[in-house]
CSV table of C-alpha atoms in Angstrom, one decimal:
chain,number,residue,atom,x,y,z
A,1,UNK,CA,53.2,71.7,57.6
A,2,UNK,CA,54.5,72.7,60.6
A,3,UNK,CA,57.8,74.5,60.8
A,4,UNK,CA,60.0,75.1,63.8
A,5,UNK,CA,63.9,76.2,64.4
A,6,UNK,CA,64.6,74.6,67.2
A,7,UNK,CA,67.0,77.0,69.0
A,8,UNK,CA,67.8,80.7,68.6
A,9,UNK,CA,69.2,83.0,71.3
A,10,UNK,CA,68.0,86.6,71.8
A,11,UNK,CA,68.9,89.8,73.5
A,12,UNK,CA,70.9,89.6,76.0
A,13,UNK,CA,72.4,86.2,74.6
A,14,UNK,CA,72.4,87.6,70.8
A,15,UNK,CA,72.5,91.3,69.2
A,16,UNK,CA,68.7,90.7,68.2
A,17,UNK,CA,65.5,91.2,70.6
A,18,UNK,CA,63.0,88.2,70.7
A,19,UNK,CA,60.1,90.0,68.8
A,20,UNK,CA,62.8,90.8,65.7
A,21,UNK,CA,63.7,87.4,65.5
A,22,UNK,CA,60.1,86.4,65.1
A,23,UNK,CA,59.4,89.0,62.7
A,24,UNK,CA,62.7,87.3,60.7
A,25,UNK,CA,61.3,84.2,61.2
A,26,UNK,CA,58.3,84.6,59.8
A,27,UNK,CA,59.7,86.2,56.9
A,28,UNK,CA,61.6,83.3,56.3
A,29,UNK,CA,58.7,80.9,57.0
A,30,UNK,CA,58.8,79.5,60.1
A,31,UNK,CA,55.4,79.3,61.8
A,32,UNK,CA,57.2,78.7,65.3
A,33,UNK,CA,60.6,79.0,67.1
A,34,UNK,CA,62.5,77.8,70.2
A,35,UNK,CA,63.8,80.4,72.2
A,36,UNK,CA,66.5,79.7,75.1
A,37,UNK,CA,64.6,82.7,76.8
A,38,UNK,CA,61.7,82.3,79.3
A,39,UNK,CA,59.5,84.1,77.6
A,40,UNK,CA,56.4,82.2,75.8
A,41,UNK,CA,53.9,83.3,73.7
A,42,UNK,CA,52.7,84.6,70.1
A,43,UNK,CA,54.8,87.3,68.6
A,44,UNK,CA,54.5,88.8,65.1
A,45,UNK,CA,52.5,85.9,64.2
A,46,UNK,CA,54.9,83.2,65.1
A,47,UNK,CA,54.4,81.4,68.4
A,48,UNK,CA,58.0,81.2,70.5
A,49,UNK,CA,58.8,78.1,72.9
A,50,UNK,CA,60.5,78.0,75.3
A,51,UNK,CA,63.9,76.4,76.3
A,52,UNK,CA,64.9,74.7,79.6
A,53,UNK,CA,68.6,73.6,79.6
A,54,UNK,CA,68.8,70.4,81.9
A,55,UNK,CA,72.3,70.2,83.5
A,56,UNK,CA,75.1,72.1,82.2
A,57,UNK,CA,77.3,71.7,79.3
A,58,UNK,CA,80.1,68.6,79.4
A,59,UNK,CA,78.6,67.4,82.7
A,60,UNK,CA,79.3,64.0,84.2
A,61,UNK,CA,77.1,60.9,84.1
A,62,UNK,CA,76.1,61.2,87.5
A,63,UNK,CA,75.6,64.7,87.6
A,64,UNK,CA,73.1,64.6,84.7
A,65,UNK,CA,71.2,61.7,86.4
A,66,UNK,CA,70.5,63.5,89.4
A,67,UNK,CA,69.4,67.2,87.2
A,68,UNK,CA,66.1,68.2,87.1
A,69,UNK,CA,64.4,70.6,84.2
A,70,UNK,CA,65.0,74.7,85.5
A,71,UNK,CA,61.0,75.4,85.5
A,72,UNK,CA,57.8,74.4,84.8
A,73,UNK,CA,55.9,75.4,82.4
A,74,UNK,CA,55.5,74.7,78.5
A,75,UNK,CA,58.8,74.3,77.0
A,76,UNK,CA,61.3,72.1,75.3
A,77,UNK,CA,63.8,70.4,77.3
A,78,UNK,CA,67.3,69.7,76.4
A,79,UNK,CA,70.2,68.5,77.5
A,80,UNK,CA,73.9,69.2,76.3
A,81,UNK,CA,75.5,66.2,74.8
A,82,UNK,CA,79.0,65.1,76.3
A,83,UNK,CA,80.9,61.8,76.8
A,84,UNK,CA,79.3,58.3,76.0
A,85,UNK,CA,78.1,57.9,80.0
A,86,UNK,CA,76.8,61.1,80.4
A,87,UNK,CA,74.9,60.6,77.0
A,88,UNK,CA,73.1,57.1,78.7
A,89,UNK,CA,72.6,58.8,81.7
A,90,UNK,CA,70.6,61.7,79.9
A,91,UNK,CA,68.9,59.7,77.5
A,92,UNK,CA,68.1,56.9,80.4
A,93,UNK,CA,66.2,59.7,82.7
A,94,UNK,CA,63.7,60.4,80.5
A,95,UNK,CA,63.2,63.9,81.2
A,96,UNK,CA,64.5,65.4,78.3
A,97,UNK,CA,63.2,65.9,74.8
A,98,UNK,CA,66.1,67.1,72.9
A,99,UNK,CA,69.9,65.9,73.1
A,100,UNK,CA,72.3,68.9,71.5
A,101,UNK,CA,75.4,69.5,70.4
A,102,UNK,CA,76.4,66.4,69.5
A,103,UNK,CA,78.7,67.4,67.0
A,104,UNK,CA,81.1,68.5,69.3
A,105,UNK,CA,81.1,65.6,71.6
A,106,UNK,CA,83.9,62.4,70.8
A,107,UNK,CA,83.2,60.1,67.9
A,108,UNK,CA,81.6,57.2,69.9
A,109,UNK,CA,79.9,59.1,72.0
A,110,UNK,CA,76.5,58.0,70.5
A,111,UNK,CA,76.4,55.5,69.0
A,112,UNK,CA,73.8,52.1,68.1
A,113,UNK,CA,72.9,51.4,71.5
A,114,UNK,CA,72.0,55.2,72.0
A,115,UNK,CA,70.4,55.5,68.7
A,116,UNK,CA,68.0,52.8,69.4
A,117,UNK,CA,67.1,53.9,73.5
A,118,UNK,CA,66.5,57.4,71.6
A,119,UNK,CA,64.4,55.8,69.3
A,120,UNK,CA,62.1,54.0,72.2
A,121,UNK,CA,62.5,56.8,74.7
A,122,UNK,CA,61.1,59.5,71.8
A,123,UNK,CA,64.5,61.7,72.2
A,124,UNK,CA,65.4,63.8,69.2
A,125,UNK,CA,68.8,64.8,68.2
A,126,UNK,CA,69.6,68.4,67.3
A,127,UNK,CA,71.0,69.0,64.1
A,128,UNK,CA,72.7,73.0,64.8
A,129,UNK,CA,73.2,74.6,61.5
A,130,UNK,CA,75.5,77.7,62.9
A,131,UNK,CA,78.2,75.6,63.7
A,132,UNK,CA,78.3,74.2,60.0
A,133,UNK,CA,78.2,77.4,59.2
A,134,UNK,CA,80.8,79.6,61.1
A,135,UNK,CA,83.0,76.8,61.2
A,136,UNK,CA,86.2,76.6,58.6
A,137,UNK,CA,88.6,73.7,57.9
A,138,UNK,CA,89.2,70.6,60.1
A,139,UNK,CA,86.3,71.6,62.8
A,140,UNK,CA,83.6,72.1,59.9
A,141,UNK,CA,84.6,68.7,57.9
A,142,UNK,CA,84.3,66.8,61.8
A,143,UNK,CA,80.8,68.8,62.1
A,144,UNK,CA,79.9,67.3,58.8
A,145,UNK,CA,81.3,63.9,59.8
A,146,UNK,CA,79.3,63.7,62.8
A,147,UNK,CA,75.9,64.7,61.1
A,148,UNK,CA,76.5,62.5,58.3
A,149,UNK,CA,76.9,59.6,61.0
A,150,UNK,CA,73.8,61.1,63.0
A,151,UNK,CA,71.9,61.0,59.5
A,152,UNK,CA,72.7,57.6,59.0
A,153,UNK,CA,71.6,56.4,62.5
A,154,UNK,CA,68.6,57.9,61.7
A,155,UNK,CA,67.7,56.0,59.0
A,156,UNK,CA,68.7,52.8,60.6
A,157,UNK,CA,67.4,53.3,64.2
A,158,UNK,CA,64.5,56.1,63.3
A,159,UNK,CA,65.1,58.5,66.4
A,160,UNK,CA,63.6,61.8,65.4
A,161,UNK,CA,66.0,64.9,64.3
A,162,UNK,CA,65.1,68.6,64.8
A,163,UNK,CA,66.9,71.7,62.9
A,164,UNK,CA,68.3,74.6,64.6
A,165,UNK,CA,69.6,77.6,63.2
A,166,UNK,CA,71.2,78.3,66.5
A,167,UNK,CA,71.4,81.9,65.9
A,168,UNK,CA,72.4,84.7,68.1
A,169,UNK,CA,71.6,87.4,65.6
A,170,UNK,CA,68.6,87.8,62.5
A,171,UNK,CA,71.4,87.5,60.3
A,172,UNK,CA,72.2,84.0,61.8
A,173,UNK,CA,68.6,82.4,60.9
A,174,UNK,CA,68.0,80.2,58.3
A,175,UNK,CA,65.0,79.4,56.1
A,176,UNK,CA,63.7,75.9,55.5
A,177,UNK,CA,65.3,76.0,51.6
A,178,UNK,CA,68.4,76.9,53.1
A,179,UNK,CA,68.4,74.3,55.9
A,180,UNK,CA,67.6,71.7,53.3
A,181,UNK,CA,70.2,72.7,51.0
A,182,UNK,CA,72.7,73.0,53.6
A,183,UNK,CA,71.4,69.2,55.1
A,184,UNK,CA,72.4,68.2,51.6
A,185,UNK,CA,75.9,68.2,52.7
A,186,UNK,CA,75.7,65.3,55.3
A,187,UNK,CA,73.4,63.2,53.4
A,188,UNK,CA,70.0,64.7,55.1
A,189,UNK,CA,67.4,64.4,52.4
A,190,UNK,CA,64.0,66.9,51.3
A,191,UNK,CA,61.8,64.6,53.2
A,192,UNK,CA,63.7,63.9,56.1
A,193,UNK,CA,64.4,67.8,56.7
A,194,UNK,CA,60.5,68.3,56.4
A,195,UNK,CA,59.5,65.8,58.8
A,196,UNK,CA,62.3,67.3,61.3
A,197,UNK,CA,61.1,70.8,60.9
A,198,UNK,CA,57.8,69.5,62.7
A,199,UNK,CA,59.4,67.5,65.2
A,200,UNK,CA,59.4,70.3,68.3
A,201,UNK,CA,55.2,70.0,67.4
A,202,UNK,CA,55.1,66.0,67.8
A,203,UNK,CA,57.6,66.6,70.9
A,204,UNK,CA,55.1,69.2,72.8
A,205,UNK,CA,51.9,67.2,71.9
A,206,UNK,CA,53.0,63.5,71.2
A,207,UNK,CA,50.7,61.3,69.6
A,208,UNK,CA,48.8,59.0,71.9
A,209,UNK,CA,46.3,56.1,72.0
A,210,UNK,CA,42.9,57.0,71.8
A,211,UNK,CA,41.1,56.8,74.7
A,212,UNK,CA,37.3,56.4,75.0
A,213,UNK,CA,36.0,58.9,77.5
A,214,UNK,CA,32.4,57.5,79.1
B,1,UNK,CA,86.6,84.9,16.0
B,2,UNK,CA,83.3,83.6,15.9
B,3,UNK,CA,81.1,83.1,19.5
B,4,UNK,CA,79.9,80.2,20.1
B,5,UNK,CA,76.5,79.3,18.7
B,6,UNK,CA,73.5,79.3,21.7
B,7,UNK,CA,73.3,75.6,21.1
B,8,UNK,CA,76.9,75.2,22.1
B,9,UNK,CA,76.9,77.2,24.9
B,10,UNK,CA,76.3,76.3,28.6
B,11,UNK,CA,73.1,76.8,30.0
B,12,UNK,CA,72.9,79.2,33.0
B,13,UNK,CA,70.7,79.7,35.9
B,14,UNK,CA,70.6,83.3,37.7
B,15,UNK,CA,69.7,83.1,41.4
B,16,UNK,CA,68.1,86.9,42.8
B,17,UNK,CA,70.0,87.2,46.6
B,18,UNK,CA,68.4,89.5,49.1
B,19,UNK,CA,71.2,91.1,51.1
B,20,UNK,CA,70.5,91.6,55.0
B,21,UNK,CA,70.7,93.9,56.7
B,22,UNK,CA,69.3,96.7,53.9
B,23,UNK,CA,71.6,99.1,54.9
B,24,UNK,CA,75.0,97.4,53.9
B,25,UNK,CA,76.4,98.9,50.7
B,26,UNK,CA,78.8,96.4,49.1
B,27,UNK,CA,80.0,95.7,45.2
B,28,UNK,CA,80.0,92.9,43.0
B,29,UNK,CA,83.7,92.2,43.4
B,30,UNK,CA,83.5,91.9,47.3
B,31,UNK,CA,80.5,89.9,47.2
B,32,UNK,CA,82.3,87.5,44.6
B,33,UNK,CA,85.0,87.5,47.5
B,34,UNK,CA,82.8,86.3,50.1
B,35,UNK,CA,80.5,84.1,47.8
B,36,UNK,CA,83.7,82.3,46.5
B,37,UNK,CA,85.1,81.6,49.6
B,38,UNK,CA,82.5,80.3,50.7
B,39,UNK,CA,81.5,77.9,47.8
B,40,UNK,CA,85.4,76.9,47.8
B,41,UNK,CA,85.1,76.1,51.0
B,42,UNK,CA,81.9,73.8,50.8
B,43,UNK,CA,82.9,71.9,47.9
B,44,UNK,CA,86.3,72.6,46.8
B,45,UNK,CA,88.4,74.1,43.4
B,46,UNK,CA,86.6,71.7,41.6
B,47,UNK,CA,83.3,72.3,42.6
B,48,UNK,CA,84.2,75.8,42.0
B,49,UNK,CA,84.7,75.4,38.6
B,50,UNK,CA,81.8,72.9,38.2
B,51,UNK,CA,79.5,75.5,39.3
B,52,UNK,CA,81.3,78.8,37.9
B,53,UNK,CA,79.7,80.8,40.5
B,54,UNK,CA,79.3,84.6,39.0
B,55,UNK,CA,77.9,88.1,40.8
B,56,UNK,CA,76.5,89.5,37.8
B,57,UNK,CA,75.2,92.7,39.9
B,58,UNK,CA,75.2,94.1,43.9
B,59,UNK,CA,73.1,97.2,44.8
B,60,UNK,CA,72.1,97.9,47.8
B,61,UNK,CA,69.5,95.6,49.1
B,62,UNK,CA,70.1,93.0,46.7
B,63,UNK,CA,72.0,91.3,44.0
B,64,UNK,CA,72.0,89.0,41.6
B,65,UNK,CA,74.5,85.4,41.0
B,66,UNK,CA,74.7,83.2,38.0
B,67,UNK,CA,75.8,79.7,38.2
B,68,UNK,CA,75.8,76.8,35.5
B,69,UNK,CA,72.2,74.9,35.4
B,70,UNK,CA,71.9,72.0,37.5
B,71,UNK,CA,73.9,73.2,40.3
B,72,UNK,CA,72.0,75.9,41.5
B,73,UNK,CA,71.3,73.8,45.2
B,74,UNK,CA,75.4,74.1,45.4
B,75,UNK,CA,75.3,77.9,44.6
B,76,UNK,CA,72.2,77.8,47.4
B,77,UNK,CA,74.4,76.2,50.2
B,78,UNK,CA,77.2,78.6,49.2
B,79,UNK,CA,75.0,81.6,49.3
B,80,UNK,CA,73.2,79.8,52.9
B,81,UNK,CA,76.9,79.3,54.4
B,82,UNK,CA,78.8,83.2,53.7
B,83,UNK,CA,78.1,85.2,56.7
B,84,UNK,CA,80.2,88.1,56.5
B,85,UNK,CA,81.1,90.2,53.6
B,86,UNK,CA,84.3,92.0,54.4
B,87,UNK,CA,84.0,92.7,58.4
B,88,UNK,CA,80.2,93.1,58.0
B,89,UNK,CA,78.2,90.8,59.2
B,90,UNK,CA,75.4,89.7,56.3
B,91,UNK,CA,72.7,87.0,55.4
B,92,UNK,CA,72.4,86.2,51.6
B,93,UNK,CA,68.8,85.2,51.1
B,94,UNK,CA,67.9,83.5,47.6
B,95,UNK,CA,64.3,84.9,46.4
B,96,UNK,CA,64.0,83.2,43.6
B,97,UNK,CA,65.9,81.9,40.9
B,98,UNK,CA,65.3,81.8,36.7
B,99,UNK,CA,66.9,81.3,33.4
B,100,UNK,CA,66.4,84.8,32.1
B,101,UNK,CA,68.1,88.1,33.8
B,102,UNK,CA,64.8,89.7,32.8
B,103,UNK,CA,62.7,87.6,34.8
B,104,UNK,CA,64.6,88.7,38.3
B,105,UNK,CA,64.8,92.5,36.8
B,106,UNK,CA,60.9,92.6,36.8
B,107,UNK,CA,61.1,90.6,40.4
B,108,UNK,CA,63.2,93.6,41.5
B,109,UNK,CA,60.9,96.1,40.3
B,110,UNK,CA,57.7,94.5,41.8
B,111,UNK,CA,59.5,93.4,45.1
B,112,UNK,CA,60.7,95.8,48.3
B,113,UNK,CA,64.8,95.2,48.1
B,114,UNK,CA,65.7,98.7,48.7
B,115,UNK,CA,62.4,99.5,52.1
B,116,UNK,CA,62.7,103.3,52.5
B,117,UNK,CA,65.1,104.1,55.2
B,118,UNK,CA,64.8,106.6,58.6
B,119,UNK,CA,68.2,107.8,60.6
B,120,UNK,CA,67.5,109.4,63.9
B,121,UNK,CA,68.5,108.6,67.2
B,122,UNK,CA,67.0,106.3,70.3
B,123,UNK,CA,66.9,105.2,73.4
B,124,UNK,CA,67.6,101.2,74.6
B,125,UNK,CA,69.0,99.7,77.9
B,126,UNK,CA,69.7,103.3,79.2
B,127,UNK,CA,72.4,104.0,76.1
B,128,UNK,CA,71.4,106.3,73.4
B,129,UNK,CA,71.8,104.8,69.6
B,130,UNK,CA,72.0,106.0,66.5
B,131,UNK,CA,69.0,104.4,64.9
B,132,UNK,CA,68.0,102.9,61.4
B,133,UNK,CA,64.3,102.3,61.3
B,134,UNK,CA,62.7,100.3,57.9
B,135,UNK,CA,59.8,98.6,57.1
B,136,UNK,CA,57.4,99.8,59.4
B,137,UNK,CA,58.9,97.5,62.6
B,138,UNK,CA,62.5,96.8,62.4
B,139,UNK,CA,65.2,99.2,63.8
B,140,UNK,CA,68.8,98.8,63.9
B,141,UNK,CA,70.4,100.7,66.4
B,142,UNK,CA,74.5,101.3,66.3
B,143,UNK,CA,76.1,102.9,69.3
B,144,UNK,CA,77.3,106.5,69.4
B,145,UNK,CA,81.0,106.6,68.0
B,146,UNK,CA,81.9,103.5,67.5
B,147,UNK,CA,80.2,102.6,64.0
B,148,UNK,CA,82.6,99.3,64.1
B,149,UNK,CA,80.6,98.1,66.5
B,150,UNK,CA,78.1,95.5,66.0
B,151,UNK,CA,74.5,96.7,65.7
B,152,UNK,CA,71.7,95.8,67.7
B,153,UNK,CA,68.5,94.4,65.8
B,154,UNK,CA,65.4,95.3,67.3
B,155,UNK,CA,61.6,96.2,66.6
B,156,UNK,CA,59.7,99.6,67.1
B,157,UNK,CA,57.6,97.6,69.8
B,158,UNK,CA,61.0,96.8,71.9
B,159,UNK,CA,61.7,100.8,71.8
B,160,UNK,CA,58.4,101.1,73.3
B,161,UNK,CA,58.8,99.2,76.3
């Protein structure tokens, strides 16, 4: 099975260099990781993927429409989630692969009708374990809120998920029996936590047709 | 007065916790601190006393928290969710967890909780740091007078470079 954290930030963002925080993450048993770095490749043993952050954090609708991906290359794309027409807007454009921070965005902000274009569009919602875990009090219970309702849209609507450990240190990371404790909280079952620990796989090399080659 | 006969009494479940980074030195009544918090927290006074979370001992490198069967996954998230002990920054790690404290003794024994440690000093970004080095790769580098300070986690390669 493949296993990925779908976000961690290294020196200069974070206290811990990019080659520690694959040696942690293999120790922890993750056989990849995403890395808001550009730096690709295969260290210690566990391959590291790229980020590219589309737009920036709480833009507008139209803004996000008319963004385009920082660089070419192999990499994840995501987007920062914000208000319900900048969510369309991203999700509408195609061009990204990942929709974050969600949890800090207004209640309706996605909702059904997002779930679903998700869904058909093959967009997977992060689920960012840091701020469930450095959180306290009122902002931690509206984190869990929020992936409880993300969980349950997921069920319904079947838009994938992937798990980040979001971590700016070694200390920060998480292992998979962690994650899947801590997704016990909000109502994210074993299975489902599996399947979204391989999702950053199925996003870089989605399944296609098969094609006969003459 | 009489203890309780084993058939009477609760069933327990001990949970072995790797503490990162190897260095920190902490005791069991700080790590209770921390580890309560944290489970009150998550699920409450109630849950608390459902799941009579316990640090039975802390050493460096390790240490090792008892719960009541059948709510070990609660003691798990508690132990996933603490991230500072005191002002020190920390990751809990469950290893493995067992019915017996004899099992985990002789996991201690075999496994590497306590890696041999080297102090000396190096060089990063132009700064010189006081340096931890364990495990063949990892060094953790402090800055010069200010031990407050968070540390930097890197890897012999990184020093290379």
């Amino acid at each position: 099975m493949q296993c990925t954290d779908a976000c961690v930030f290294p020196y200069p963002g974070g206290d811990s260099s990019l080659r520690r925080m694959a040696l942690s993450a293999r120790e922890l048993g993750f056989d990849s990781i995403v890395a808001a770095c550009p730096a690709n490749g295969t260290y210690c043993g566990v391959e590291v993927i790229g980020m590219k952050v589309m737009g920036r954090t709480g833009a507008g609708a139209k803004e996000v429409s008319h963004a385009e991906p920082g660089q070419e290359g192999r990499a994840i794309t995501v987007a920062h989630a914000g208000e319900y027409a900048a969510n369309r807007a991203l999700l509408r454009t195609g061009k990204i692969m990942v929709l974050r921070g969600i949890q800090w965005t207004p209640k309706n902000s996605f909702d059904h009708i997002l779930s679903r274009m998700a869904a058909e569009r093959g967009i997977a919602v992060d689920i960012d374990f840091s701020s469930l875990i450095c959180e306290r009090g009122s902002s931690r219970q509206r984190v869990i809120q929020r992936y409880a309702d993300i969980v349950r849209l997921h069920r319904k609507f079947g838009f994938s998920l992937t798990l980040s450990s979001g971590a700016r240190s070694v200390l920060g990371m998480r292992s998979p029996r962690e994650m899947t404790v801590l997704g016990g909280l909000f109502g994210l079952e074993e299975d489902d936590t599996g399947r979204a620990l391989g999702t950053v796989r199925q996003l870089l090399f989605p399944r296609s047709p098969v094609e006969v080659v003459e | 007065m009489k203890p309780l006969p084993p058939t009477l009494r609760e069933n327990r479940r001990y949970v072995l916790v790797r503490i990162e980074p190897p260095w920190f030195e902490t005791d069991s009544r700080t790590l209770y601190g921390a580890l309560a918090e944290s489970v009150t927290a998550l699920f409450g006074d109630t849950g608390m006393a459902r799941i009579q979370p316990a640090v039975i001992s802390a050493s460096r490198g390790y240490a090792i928290v008892r719960c009541i069967r059948s709510t070990e996954d609660e003691l798990l998230a508690g132990l996933a969710a603490v991230h500072h002990v005191g002002s020190q920054k920390v990751a809990l790690r469950s290893v493995r967890t067992s019915g017996t404290l004899r099992a985990l003794r002789s996991t201690i024994r075999e496994g590497r909780f306590c890696p041999a440690m080297e102090t000396g000093e190096a060089r990063f970004g132009g700064k010189t740091y006081e340096s931890v080095s364990y495990q063949l790769e990892k060094v953790d580098l402090f800055e010069k007078g200010f031990k407050s300070q968070e540390p930097l986690f890197l890897t012999a390669e990184d020093l290379e470079e």
